[in-house]
Structure formats: C-alpha cells, structure tokens
Coordinates of C-alpha atoms and ligand atoms in Angstrom, one line a residue:
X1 CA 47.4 158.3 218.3
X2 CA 47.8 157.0 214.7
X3 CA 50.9 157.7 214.3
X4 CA 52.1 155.2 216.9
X5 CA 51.3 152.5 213.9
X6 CA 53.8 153.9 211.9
X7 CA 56.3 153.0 214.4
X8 CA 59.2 150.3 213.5
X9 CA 59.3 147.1 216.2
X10 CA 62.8 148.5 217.0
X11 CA 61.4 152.3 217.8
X12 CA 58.1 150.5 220.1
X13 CA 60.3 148.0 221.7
X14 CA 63.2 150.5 222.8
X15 CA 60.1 153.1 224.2
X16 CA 57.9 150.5 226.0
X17 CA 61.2 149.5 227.8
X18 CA 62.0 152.9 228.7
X19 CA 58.2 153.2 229.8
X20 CA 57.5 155.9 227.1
X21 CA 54.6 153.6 225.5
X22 CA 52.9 150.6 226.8
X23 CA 51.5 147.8 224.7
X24 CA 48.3 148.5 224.8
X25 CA 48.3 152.1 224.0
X26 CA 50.0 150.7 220.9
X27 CA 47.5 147.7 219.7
X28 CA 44.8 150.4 220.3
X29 CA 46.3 152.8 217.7
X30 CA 47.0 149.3 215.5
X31 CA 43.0 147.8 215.7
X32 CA 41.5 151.4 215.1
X33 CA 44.2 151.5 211.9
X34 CA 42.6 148.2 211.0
X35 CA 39.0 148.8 211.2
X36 CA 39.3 152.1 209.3
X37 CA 40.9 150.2 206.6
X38 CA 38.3 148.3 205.2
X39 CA 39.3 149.3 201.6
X40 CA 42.2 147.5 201.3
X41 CA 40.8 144.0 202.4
X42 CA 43.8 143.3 204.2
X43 CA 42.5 141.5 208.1
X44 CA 40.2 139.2 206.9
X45 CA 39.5 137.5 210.7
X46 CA 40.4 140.4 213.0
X47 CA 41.4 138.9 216.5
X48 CA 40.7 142.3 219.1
X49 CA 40.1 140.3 222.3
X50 CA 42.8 138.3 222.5
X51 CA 45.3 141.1 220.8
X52 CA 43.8 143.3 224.3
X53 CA 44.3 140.0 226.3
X54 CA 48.1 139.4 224.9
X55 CA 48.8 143.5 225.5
X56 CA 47.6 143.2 228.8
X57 CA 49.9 140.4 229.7
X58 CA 53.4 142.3 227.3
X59 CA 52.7 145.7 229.8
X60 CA 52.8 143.4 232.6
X61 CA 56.3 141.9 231.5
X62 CA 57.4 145.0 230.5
X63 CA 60.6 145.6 231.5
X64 CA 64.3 145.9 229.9
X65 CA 64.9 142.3 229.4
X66 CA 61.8 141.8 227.7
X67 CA 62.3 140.1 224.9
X68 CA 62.5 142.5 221.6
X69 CA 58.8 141.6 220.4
X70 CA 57.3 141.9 223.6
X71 CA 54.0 143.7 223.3
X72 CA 54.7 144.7 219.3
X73 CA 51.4 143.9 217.2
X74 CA 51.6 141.6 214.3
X75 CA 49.4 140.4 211.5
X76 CA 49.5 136.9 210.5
X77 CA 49.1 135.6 207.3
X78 CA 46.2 133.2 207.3
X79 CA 48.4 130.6 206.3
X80 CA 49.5 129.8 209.8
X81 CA 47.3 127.5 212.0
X82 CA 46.2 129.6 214.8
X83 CA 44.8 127.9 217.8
X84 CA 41.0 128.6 218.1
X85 CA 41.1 131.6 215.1
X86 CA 40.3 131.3 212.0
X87 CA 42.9 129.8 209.6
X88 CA 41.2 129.2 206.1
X89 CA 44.3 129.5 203.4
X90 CA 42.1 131.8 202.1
X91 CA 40.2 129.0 200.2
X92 CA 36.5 128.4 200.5
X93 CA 37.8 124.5 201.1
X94 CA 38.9 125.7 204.4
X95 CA 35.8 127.6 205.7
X96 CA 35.2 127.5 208.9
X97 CA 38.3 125.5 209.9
X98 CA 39.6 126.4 213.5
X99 CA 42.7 124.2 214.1
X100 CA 43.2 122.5 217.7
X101 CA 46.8 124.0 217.3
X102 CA 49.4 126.7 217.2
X103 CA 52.0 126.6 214.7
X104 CA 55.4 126.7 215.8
X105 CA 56.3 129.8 214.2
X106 CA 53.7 131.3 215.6
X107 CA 53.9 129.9 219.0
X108 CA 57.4 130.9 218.8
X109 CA 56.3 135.1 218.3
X110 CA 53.3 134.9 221.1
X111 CA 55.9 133.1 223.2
X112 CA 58.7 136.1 222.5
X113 CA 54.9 138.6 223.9
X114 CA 54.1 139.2 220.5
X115 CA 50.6 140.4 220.0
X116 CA 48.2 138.8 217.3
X117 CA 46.2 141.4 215.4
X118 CA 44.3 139.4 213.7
X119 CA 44.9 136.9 210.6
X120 CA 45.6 138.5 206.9
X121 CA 44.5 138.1 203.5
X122 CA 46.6 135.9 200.7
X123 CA 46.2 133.9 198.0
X124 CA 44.2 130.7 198.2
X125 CA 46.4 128.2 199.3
X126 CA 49.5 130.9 198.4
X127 CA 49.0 130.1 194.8
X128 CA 49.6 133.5 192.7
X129 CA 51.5 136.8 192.6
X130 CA 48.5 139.4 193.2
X131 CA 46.6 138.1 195.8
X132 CA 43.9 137.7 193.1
X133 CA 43.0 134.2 193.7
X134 CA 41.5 134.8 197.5
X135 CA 38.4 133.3 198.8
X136 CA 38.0 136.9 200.4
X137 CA 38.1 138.8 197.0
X138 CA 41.5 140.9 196.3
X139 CA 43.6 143.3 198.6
X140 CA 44.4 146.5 197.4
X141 CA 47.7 147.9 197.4
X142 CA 47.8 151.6 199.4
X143 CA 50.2 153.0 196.7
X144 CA 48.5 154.7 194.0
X145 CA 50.1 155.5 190.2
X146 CA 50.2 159.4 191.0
X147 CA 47.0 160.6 190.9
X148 CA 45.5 157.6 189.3
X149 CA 43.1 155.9 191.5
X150 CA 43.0 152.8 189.7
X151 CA 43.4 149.7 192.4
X152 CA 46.8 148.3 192.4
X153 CA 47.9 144.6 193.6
X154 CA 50.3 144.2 196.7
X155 CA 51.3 141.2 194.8
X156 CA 51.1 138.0 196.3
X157 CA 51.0 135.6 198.3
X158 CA 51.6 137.4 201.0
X159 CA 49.3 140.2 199.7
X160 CA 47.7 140.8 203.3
X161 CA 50.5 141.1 205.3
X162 CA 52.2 143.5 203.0
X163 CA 49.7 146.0 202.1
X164 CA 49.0 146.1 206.3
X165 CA 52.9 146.6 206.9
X166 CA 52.6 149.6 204.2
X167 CA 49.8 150.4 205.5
X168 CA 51.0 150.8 208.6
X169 CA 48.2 148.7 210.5
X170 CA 50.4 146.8 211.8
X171 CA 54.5 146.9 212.7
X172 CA 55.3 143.8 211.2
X173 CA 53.4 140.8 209.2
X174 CA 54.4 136.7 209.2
X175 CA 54.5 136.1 205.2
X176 CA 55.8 132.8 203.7
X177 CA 57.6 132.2 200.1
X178 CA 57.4 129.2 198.3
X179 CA 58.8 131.1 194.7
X180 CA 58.6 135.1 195.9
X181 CA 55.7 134.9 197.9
X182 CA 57.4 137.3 200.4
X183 CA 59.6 139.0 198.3
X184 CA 57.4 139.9 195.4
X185 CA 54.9 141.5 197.5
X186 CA 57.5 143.4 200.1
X187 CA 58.9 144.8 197.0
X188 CA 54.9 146.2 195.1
X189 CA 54.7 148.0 198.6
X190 CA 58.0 149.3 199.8
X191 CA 58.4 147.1 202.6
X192 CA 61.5 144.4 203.5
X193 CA 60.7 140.7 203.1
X194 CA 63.4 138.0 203.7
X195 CA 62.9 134.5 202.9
X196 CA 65.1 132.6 205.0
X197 CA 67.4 129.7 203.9
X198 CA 64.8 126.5 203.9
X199 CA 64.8 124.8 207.3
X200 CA 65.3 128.2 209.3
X201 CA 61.8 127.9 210.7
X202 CA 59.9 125.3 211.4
X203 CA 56.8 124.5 208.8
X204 CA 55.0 122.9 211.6
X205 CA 51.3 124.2 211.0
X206 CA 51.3 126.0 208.3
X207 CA 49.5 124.7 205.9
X208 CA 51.5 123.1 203.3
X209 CA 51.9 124.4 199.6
X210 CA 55.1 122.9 198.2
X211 CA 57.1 121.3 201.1
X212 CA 60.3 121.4 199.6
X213 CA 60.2 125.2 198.8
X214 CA 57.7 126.6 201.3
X215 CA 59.5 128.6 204.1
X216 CA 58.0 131.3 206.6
X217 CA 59.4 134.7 207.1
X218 CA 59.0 138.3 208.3
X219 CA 57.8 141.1 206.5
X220 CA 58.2 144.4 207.9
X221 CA 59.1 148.2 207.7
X222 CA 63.2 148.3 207.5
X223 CA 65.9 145.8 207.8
X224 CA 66.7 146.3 211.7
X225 CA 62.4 144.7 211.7
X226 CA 63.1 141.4 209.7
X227 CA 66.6 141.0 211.6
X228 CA 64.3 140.9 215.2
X229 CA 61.0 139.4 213.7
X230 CA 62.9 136.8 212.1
X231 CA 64.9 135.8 215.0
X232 CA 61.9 134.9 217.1
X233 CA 60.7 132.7 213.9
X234 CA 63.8 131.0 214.0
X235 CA 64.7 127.8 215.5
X236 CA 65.0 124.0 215.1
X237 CA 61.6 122.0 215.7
X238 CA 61.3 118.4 216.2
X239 CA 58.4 118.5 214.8
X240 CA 59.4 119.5 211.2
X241 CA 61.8 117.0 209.9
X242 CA 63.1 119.6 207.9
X243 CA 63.9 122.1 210.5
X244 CA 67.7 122.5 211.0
X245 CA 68.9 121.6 214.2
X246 CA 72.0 124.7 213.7
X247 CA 72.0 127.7 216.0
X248 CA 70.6 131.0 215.4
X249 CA 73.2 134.1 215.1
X250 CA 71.9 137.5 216.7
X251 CA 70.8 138.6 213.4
X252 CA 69.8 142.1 214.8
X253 CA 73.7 142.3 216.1
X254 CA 75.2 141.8 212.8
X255 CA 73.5 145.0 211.6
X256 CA 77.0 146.9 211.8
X257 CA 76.0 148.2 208.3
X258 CA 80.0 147.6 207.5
X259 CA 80.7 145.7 204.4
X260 CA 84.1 146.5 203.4
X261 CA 85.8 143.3 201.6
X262 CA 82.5 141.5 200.6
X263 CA 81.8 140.4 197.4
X264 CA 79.0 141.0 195.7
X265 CA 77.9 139.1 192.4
X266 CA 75.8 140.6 189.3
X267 CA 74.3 137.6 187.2
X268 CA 74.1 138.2 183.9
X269 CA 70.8 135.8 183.7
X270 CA 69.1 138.7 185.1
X271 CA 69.5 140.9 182.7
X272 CA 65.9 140.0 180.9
X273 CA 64.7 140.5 177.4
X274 CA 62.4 143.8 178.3
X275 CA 63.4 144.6 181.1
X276 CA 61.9 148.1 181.9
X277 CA 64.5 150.9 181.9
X278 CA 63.6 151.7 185.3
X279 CA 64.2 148.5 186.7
X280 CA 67.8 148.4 185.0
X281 CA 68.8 151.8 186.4
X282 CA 67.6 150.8 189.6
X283 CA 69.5 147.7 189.9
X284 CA 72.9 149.9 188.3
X285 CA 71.6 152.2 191.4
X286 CA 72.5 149.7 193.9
X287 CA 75.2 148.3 192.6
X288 CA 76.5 151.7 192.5
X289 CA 75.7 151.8 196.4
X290 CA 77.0 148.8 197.6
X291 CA 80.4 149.7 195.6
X292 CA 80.8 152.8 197.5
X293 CA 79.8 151.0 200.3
X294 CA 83.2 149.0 200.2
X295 CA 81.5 146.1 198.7
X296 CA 83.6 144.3 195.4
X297 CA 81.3 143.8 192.6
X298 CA 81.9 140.9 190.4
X299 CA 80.1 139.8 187.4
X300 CA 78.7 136.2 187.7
X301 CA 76.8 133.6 185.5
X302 CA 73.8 131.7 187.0
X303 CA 73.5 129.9 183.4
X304 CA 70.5 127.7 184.1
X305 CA 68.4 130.3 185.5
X306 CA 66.3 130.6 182.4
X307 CA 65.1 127.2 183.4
X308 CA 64.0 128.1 186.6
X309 CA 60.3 129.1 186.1
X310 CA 60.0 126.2 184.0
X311 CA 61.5 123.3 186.9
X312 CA 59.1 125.4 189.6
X313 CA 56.0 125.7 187.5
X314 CA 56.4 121.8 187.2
X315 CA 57.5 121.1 190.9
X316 CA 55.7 123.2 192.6
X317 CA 52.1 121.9 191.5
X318 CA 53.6 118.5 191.7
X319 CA 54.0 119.1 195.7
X320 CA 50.8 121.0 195.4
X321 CA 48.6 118.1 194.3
X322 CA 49.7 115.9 196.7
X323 CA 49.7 118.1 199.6
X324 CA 45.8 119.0 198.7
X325 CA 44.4 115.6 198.4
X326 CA 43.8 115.5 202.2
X327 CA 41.0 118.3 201.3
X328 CA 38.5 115.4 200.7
X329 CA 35.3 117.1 202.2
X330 CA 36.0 114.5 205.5
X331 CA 38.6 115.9 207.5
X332 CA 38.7 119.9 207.4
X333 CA 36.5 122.6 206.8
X334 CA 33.7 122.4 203.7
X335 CA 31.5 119.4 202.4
X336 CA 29.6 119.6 199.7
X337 CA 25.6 119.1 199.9
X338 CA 24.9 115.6 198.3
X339 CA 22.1 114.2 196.1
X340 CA 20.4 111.0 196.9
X341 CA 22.5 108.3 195.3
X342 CA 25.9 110.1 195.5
X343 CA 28.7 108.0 196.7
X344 CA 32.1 108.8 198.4
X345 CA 33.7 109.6 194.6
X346 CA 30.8 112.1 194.6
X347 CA 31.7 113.9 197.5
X348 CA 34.8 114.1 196.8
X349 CA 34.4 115.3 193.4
X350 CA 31.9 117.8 194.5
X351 CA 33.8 119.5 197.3
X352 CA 37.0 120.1 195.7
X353 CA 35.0 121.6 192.6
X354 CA 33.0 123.7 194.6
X355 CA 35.6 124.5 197.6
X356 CA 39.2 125.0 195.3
X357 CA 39.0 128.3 193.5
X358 CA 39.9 128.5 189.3
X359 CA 44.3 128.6 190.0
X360 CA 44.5 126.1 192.7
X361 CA 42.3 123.7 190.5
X362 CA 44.5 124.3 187.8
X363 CA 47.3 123.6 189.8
X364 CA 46.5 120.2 191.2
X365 CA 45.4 119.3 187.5
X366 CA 49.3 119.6 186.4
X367 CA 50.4 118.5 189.4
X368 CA 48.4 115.2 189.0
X369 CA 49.6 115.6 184.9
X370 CA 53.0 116.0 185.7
X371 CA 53.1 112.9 189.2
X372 CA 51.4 110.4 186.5
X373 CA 53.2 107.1 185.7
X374 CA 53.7 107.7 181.9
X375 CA 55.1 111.6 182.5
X376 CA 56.7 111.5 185.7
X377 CA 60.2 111.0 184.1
X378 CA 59.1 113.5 181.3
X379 CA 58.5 116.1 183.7
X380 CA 58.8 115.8 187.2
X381 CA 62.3 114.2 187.3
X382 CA 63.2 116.5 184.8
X383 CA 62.1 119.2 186.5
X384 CA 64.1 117.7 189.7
X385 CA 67.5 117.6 187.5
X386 CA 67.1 121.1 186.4
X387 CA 66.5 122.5 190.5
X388 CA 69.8 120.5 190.8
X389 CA 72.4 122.0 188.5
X390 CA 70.2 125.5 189.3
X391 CA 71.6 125.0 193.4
X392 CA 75.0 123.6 191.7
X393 CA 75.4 127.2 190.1
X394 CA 74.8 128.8 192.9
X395 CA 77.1 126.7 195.2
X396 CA 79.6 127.6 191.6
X397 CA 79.5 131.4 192.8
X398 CA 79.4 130.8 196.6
X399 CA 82.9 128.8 196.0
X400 CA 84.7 131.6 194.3
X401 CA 84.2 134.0 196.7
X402 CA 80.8 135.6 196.4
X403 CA 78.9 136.7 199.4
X404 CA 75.5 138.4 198.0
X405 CA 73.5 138.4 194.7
X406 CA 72.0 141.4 193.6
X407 CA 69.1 141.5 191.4
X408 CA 66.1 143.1 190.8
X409 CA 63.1 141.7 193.3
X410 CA 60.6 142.1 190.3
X411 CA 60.3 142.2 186.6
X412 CA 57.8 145.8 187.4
X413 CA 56.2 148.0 189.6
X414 CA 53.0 147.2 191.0
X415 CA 50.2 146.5 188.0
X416 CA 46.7 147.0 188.6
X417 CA 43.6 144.7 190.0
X418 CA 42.5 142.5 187.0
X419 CA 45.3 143.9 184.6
X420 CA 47.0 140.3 184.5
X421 CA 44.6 137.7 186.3
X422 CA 42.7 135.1 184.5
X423 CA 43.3 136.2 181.1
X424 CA 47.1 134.3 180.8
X425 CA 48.1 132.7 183.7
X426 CA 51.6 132.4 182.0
X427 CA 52.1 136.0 182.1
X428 CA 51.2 135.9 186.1
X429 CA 53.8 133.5 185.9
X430 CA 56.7 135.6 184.8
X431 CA 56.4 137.7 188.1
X432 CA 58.5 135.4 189.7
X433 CA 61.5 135.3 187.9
X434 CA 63.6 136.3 189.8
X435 CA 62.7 135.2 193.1
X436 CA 62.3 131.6 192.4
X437 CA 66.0 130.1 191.8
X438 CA 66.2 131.4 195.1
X439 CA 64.0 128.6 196.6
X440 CA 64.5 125.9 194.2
X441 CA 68.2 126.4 195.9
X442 CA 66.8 126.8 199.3
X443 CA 68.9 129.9 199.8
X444 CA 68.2 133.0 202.0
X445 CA 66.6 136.3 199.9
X446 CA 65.3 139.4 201.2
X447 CA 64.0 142.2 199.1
X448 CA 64.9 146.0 200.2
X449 CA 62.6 148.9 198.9
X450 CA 65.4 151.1 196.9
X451 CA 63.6 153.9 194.9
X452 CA 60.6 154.9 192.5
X453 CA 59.6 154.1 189.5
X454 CA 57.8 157.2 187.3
X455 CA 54.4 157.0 188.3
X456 CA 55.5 156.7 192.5
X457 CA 55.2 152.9 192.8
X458 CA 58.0 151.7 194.8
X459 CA 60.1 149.3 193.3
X460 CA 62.7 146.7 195.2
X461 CA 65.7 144.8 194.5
X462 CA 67.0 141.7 196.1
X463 CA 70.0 140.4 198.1
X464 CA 70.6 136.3 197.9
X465 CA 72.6 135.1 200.3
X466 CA 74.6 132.1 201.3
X467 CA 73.0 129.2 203.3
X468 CA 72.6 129.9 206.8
X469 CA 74.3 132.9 206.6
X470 CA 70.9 135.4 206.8
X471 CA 73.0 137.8 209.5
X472 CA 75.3 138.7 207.0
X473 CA 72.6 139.0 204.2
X474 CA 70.9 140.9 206.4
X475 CA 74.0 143.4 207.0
X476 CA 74.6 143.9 202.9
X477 CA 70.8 144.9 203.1
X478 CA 70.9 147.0 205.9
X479 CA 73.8 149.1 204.0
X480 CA 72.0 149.0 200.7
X481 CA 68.9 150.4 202.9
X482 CA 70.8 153.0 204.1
X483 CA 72.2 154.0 200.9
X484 CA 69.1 154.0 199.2
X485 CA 67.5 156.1 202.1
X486 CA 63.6 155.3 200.6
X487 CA 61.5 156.5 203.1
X488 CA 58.2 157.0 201.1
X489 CA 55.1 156.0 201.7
X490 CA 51.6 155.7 200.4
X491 CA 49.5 158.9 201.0
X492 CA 46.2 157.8 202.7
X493 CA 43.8 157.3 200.8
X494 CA 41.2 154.7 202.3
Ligands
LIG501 N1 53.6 133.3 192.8 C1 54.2 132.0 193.0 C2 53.1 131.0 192.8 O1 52.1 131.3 192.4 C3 54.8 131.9 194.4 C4 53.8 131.7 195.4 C5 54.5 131.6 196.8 O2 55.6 131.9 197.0 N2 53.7 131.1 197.7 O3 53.4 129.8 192.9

C-alpha cells in the first residue's frame, strides 16, 4: 500500500484512467503516510474528510478524459486561503483564521478533481529559507548527512510542501516564491520546483508577502509533475490585476526532451567567492549535460547581480510592511487581551508584538525604515533602480540569443536545524542568491535535483527562462533531468 505514495501524478493519472488504481485507494495510502509522519512536522491542519469526500467524487469522474489531476492528492501550503480550513501563514497573528474563500489557484486544482490533503507547514508569513520562523515550530528535512541523525532544514518557505513531496506523503505540493521560496527548498530535498514567470497564476487569496515578487507554483517529484500541476495553476484571473490575460501552452506537451539548437547561458556572476567545490562541479556537471544534449553553451554576464540581495532585502520588506498592516487585531485571526485603560494604539501595539514572530517583526521594522519620508529615495527607490537594470540584463541576454540560464539553485546542501537561525540573519540571507534576480525580473525558474553532495544531501541547480516561455524551460529541464538520472531518495527514518 505505501508504495502507491511514491507514485508520480503522471504514473496515478495514467493507472486510474486505465482503472488499475482509483482515487481513493490512493489518498488512503497518502493520509496513512501523513499520520505516520509526525517527525517531520510537515501537515500542520490535516484535511481527511474532505480529501475522502473529493476522492469519492475523482473515482466517480474517472474516466479517460479526466482531466490530468483528477483524483491525485496534494498538500497545500498554508499560504493559500482555503475555504472553511485552516489557513494561518503559519503565524500566531493568524490563529484561528478560516477564510470565507478559495483561492483561485487553488480553486483552479480542486476544479481540475484534485484532492486536498491537508494544509502544510512554512515560514510565517514565507519570510525565511529554513522554515525556522513557523508558528508550528520547524519541519524536518527526511534526508539525513549519512549516518548523521542530526535534523536537517527543507529550507524554506515552502518547507512543508517539500519535505511532504520527498517524503512522499503526498504526489505533489502548491509552494509559492517570492526570492527562492520554491526553488531553495525543492533543491535541500531533491524534488523540482518552478517558479513561474510573475502573472502566470493568479495571487488571488494567497496571502500577500511581496506583491510585486510573490508568485505560486508546483513542487513535485520530476519535471513531467510541475509541467501538469502547473498547468492547472495557470490562467488569467480578473480578480488579480496582475494576472496576465495570455494563453497557457500544453506545458506537459512540450516535454519532447529535444533541445538541439538552444542556447544556453553560464553567468559569470554566479561563480561566488566560496563557492563549495561540490556545487562548482555540479554546475560543470550540467553544463556538460545539456552540451551533449545538443544544447550551445555560451558564457554570459548578469553584471548587476551582486546587487540583487541587497535591492530584495530592501523591497521585499518594503512590500512586506505594507501588506501586514491590515493584521491590526480587528479584522483576522488574534487579538491581544487588554488592560483597563488601553486604547486602540494599545491593541494594536499589543497584537502585532505578541502575534508576529522575531523575523517577520524585523521585517516590517525595515520595511517601515526603508517606506519612511526622509529614506525612501535613499533606499527604496534605490532599491527600485537596481531591480530595473537587474531585468535590463537579463532582457541583455534574452536579445542575443539565449534561451536558459544555468546556475546553481543554492549556495549548499541542506544545513542543519538551528545551524544558521537567529544567530545572523544576514547569513540566512545569502541562501538566496541565486534565486532572487530571478523574481526581481519576474522571470520563470525551476530547480531540477542533479546529484549528491559528499555526505548524501541532494543538491539542485537551476534553469531561468524567458518570460512566458515556462514550456520550453520546462523541456531544457526535463533533458537536464534525464541526464542527470537522480533518482535517490531519503531512506525512512521517521
Ligand atoms: N528566503 C527569502 C526570504 O526570506 C524568500 C522567501 C520567499 O520566497 N517567500 O524572503
């Protein structure tokens, strides 16, 4: 029965439409996975009734034109607004918060006969790289360094909804990625993550970190997964001004795994002052591949990506602040007790102290630094200038011919619980380098699990496409997936 959850969406759709499986059989396997999983702190509002109540209705649309995620079991991060469930950001502001509402993405999958497992674990408000910063304490990554059980990260944001898809607890996981939040974390667990290009899905409902970067996406076992769960995310929305109102390609049909005649770039920018060995040869490694894959490989320069971190660290938490000042202890989820004599200020006050965890606080107090009259120029617009000659070398690149950027998805492997948190946020900052130009330039990035590092920790790189051109990003992936052939997993420990 178990092994049913390490089934890919492609493998469970093509044998419930032959009749081989039935979606029910298959959340089964997926909520017994979950509730012997504890350890890992990964479902943090498990959703059995209504994941028995959607299988029920997949089997009873089953059929060859059912649509690819009919009756498939998902995890969703609980950054999505799901009607009736739970849906806390993983911040104690948010506690006991059941929105009237679906979000669209969301909607969009249960509409496609998707079935909700439940919602997963991230960091609060999707602030942080190591899903450290929850309200429901840290998940734990199911790889271990050898036969070292110290507790590893899954990274972050999306911490839950990658160490479940490793885990295989579920087939595939919602994540979203406002500066690697998808990418970071697929890569710490050997799973693919692609953030799409901004406005591919609609940010209706999910609950807002940094509009301008924030995007959903799919997190999942291989390639042929994201191409299917992404399609289904997909789609314009009238209700999210920034939704593009373009069509959405077949991605899963573009998967011909040819890529003769593309060009792929190599930024030098990449190439960081201690970078581990490992992640060098690793990136050399797939080069290598997608050369003898057809691919031309072309040196590029990206040369204000060194001021990346920098312009996001300064935007991002100016978005941030404003975003979380409607967390006022009147409208959603916690309100602080009051003394006699406390006024509105004091409620306010009082909530956000006690319901905004250590980062988030931290955040909204640059953000506020950064928005205010006499430093807005100094920082903020800056900041703004920078994002805009970082998209204008990209466009650069895109214009000569390039059709992919390889680079590394991470600066390391997977480090352990508490190794990094706290102590120097800075540090937790440099995770992140090289997934954030990505969204500061609202471009399309997926990372693809490529090998090992020494102790067994799987290690990613990542593919940056074009705009609006996912279906081919996805096809340089799915060849570099192939080439790389990693099919490890995590030995069960939990
Ligand atoms: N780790 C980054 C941060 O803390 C990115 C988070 C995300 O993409 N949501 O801001």
């Amino acid at each position: 029965m178990s092994e049913l959850t390490k089934l890919t969406i492609a493998a469970a759709r093509d044998a419930m439409r032959k009749g081989e499986l039935t979606s029910a059989e298959l959340t089964g396997a997926c909520l017994k996975a979950i509730d012997g999983a504890d350890a890992l702190n990964t479902f943090v509002h498990k959703t059995p009734e209504i994941a028995m109540h959607q299988a029920a209705a997949a089997d009873a649309r089953r059929g060859a034109d059912a649509p690819s995620l009919n009756g498939i079991p998902l995890g969703i991060k609980d950054l999505f607004c799901t009607k009736g469930v739970p849906s806390q950001a993983a911040s104690n502001i948010l506690e006991g918060f059941k929105p009237e509402y679906e979000s669209t993405v969301t909607t969009q999958l249960f509409a496609d006969g998707a079935v909700m497992l439940g919602k997963l674990n991230m960091d609060e408000f999707a602030m942080g790289s190591s899903n450290e910063t929850s309200c429901y304490g840290d998940v734990v990554n199911p790889w271990r360094r050898g036969n070292d059980d110290t507790a590893l990260t899954p990274g972050g944001s999306s911490g839950g909804s990658a160490s479940a898809v490793a885990a295989d607890l579920c087939l595939g996981a919602t994540g979203t990625d406002t500066g690697g939040s998808i990418r970071q974390p697929a890569a710490f667990v050997g799973i693919t993550g692609i953030k799409p290009t901004y406005g591919r899905c609609s940010r209706w409902g999910i609950v807002a970190f940094a509009s301008s970067l924030d995007q959903a996406g799919p997190m999942t076992k291989d390639v042929r997964d994201a191409a299917i769960m992404l399609q289904a995310m997909s789609g314009h929305d009238p209700k999210d001004s920034t939704s593009a109102d373009i069509p959405v390609p077949d991605f899963e049909a573009a998967l011909t795994g040819d890529i003769r005649g593309k060009t792929i770039g190599i930024p030098k920018e990449y190439r960081m002052d201690g970078m581990p060995a490992e992640i060098e040869k690793l990136w050399a490694d797939g080069t290598a591949m997608l050369k003898a894959a057809g691919a031309k490989i072309v040196d590029i320069s990206l040369p204000h990506t060194k001021y990346a971190l920098p312009a996001y660290y300064v935007i991002a938490p100016a978005e941030a602040s404003s975003n979380l000042a409607r967390y006022d202890g009147v409208r959603f989820g916690h309100r602080a007790k009051l003394s006699h004599g406390d006024g509105i200020t004091e409620m306010y006050e009082k909530t956000r102290a006690e319901g905004f965890g250590h980062e988030v606080q931290r955040r909204v107090m640059i953000g506020t630094y950064v928005l205010s009259a006499g430093f807005y120029d100094a920082y903020y617009n800056r900041a703004r200038r920078v994002r805009a000659l970082i998209k204008r070398d990209f466009d650069n690149v895109f214009a000569e011919g390039v059709d992919a950027i390889l680079t590394p998805a991470t600066p390391s492997a997977a480090f352990g619980l508490g190794e990094m948190a706290e102590a120097d946020p800075i540090q937790m900052y440099l995770n992140d380098v090289f997934t954030v130009t990505v969204n500061l330039a609202g471009l399309p990035g997926i990372a693809v699990p490529t090998g090992l590092d020494a102790q067994g920790l799987p290690l990613g790189l990542q593919l940056i496409g074009r705009p609006w051109e996912e279906a081919d990003l996805l096809n340089v992936a799915y060849s570099l997936e192939r080439a790389a052939g990693f099919v490890a997993k995590p030995t069960q420990w939990w």
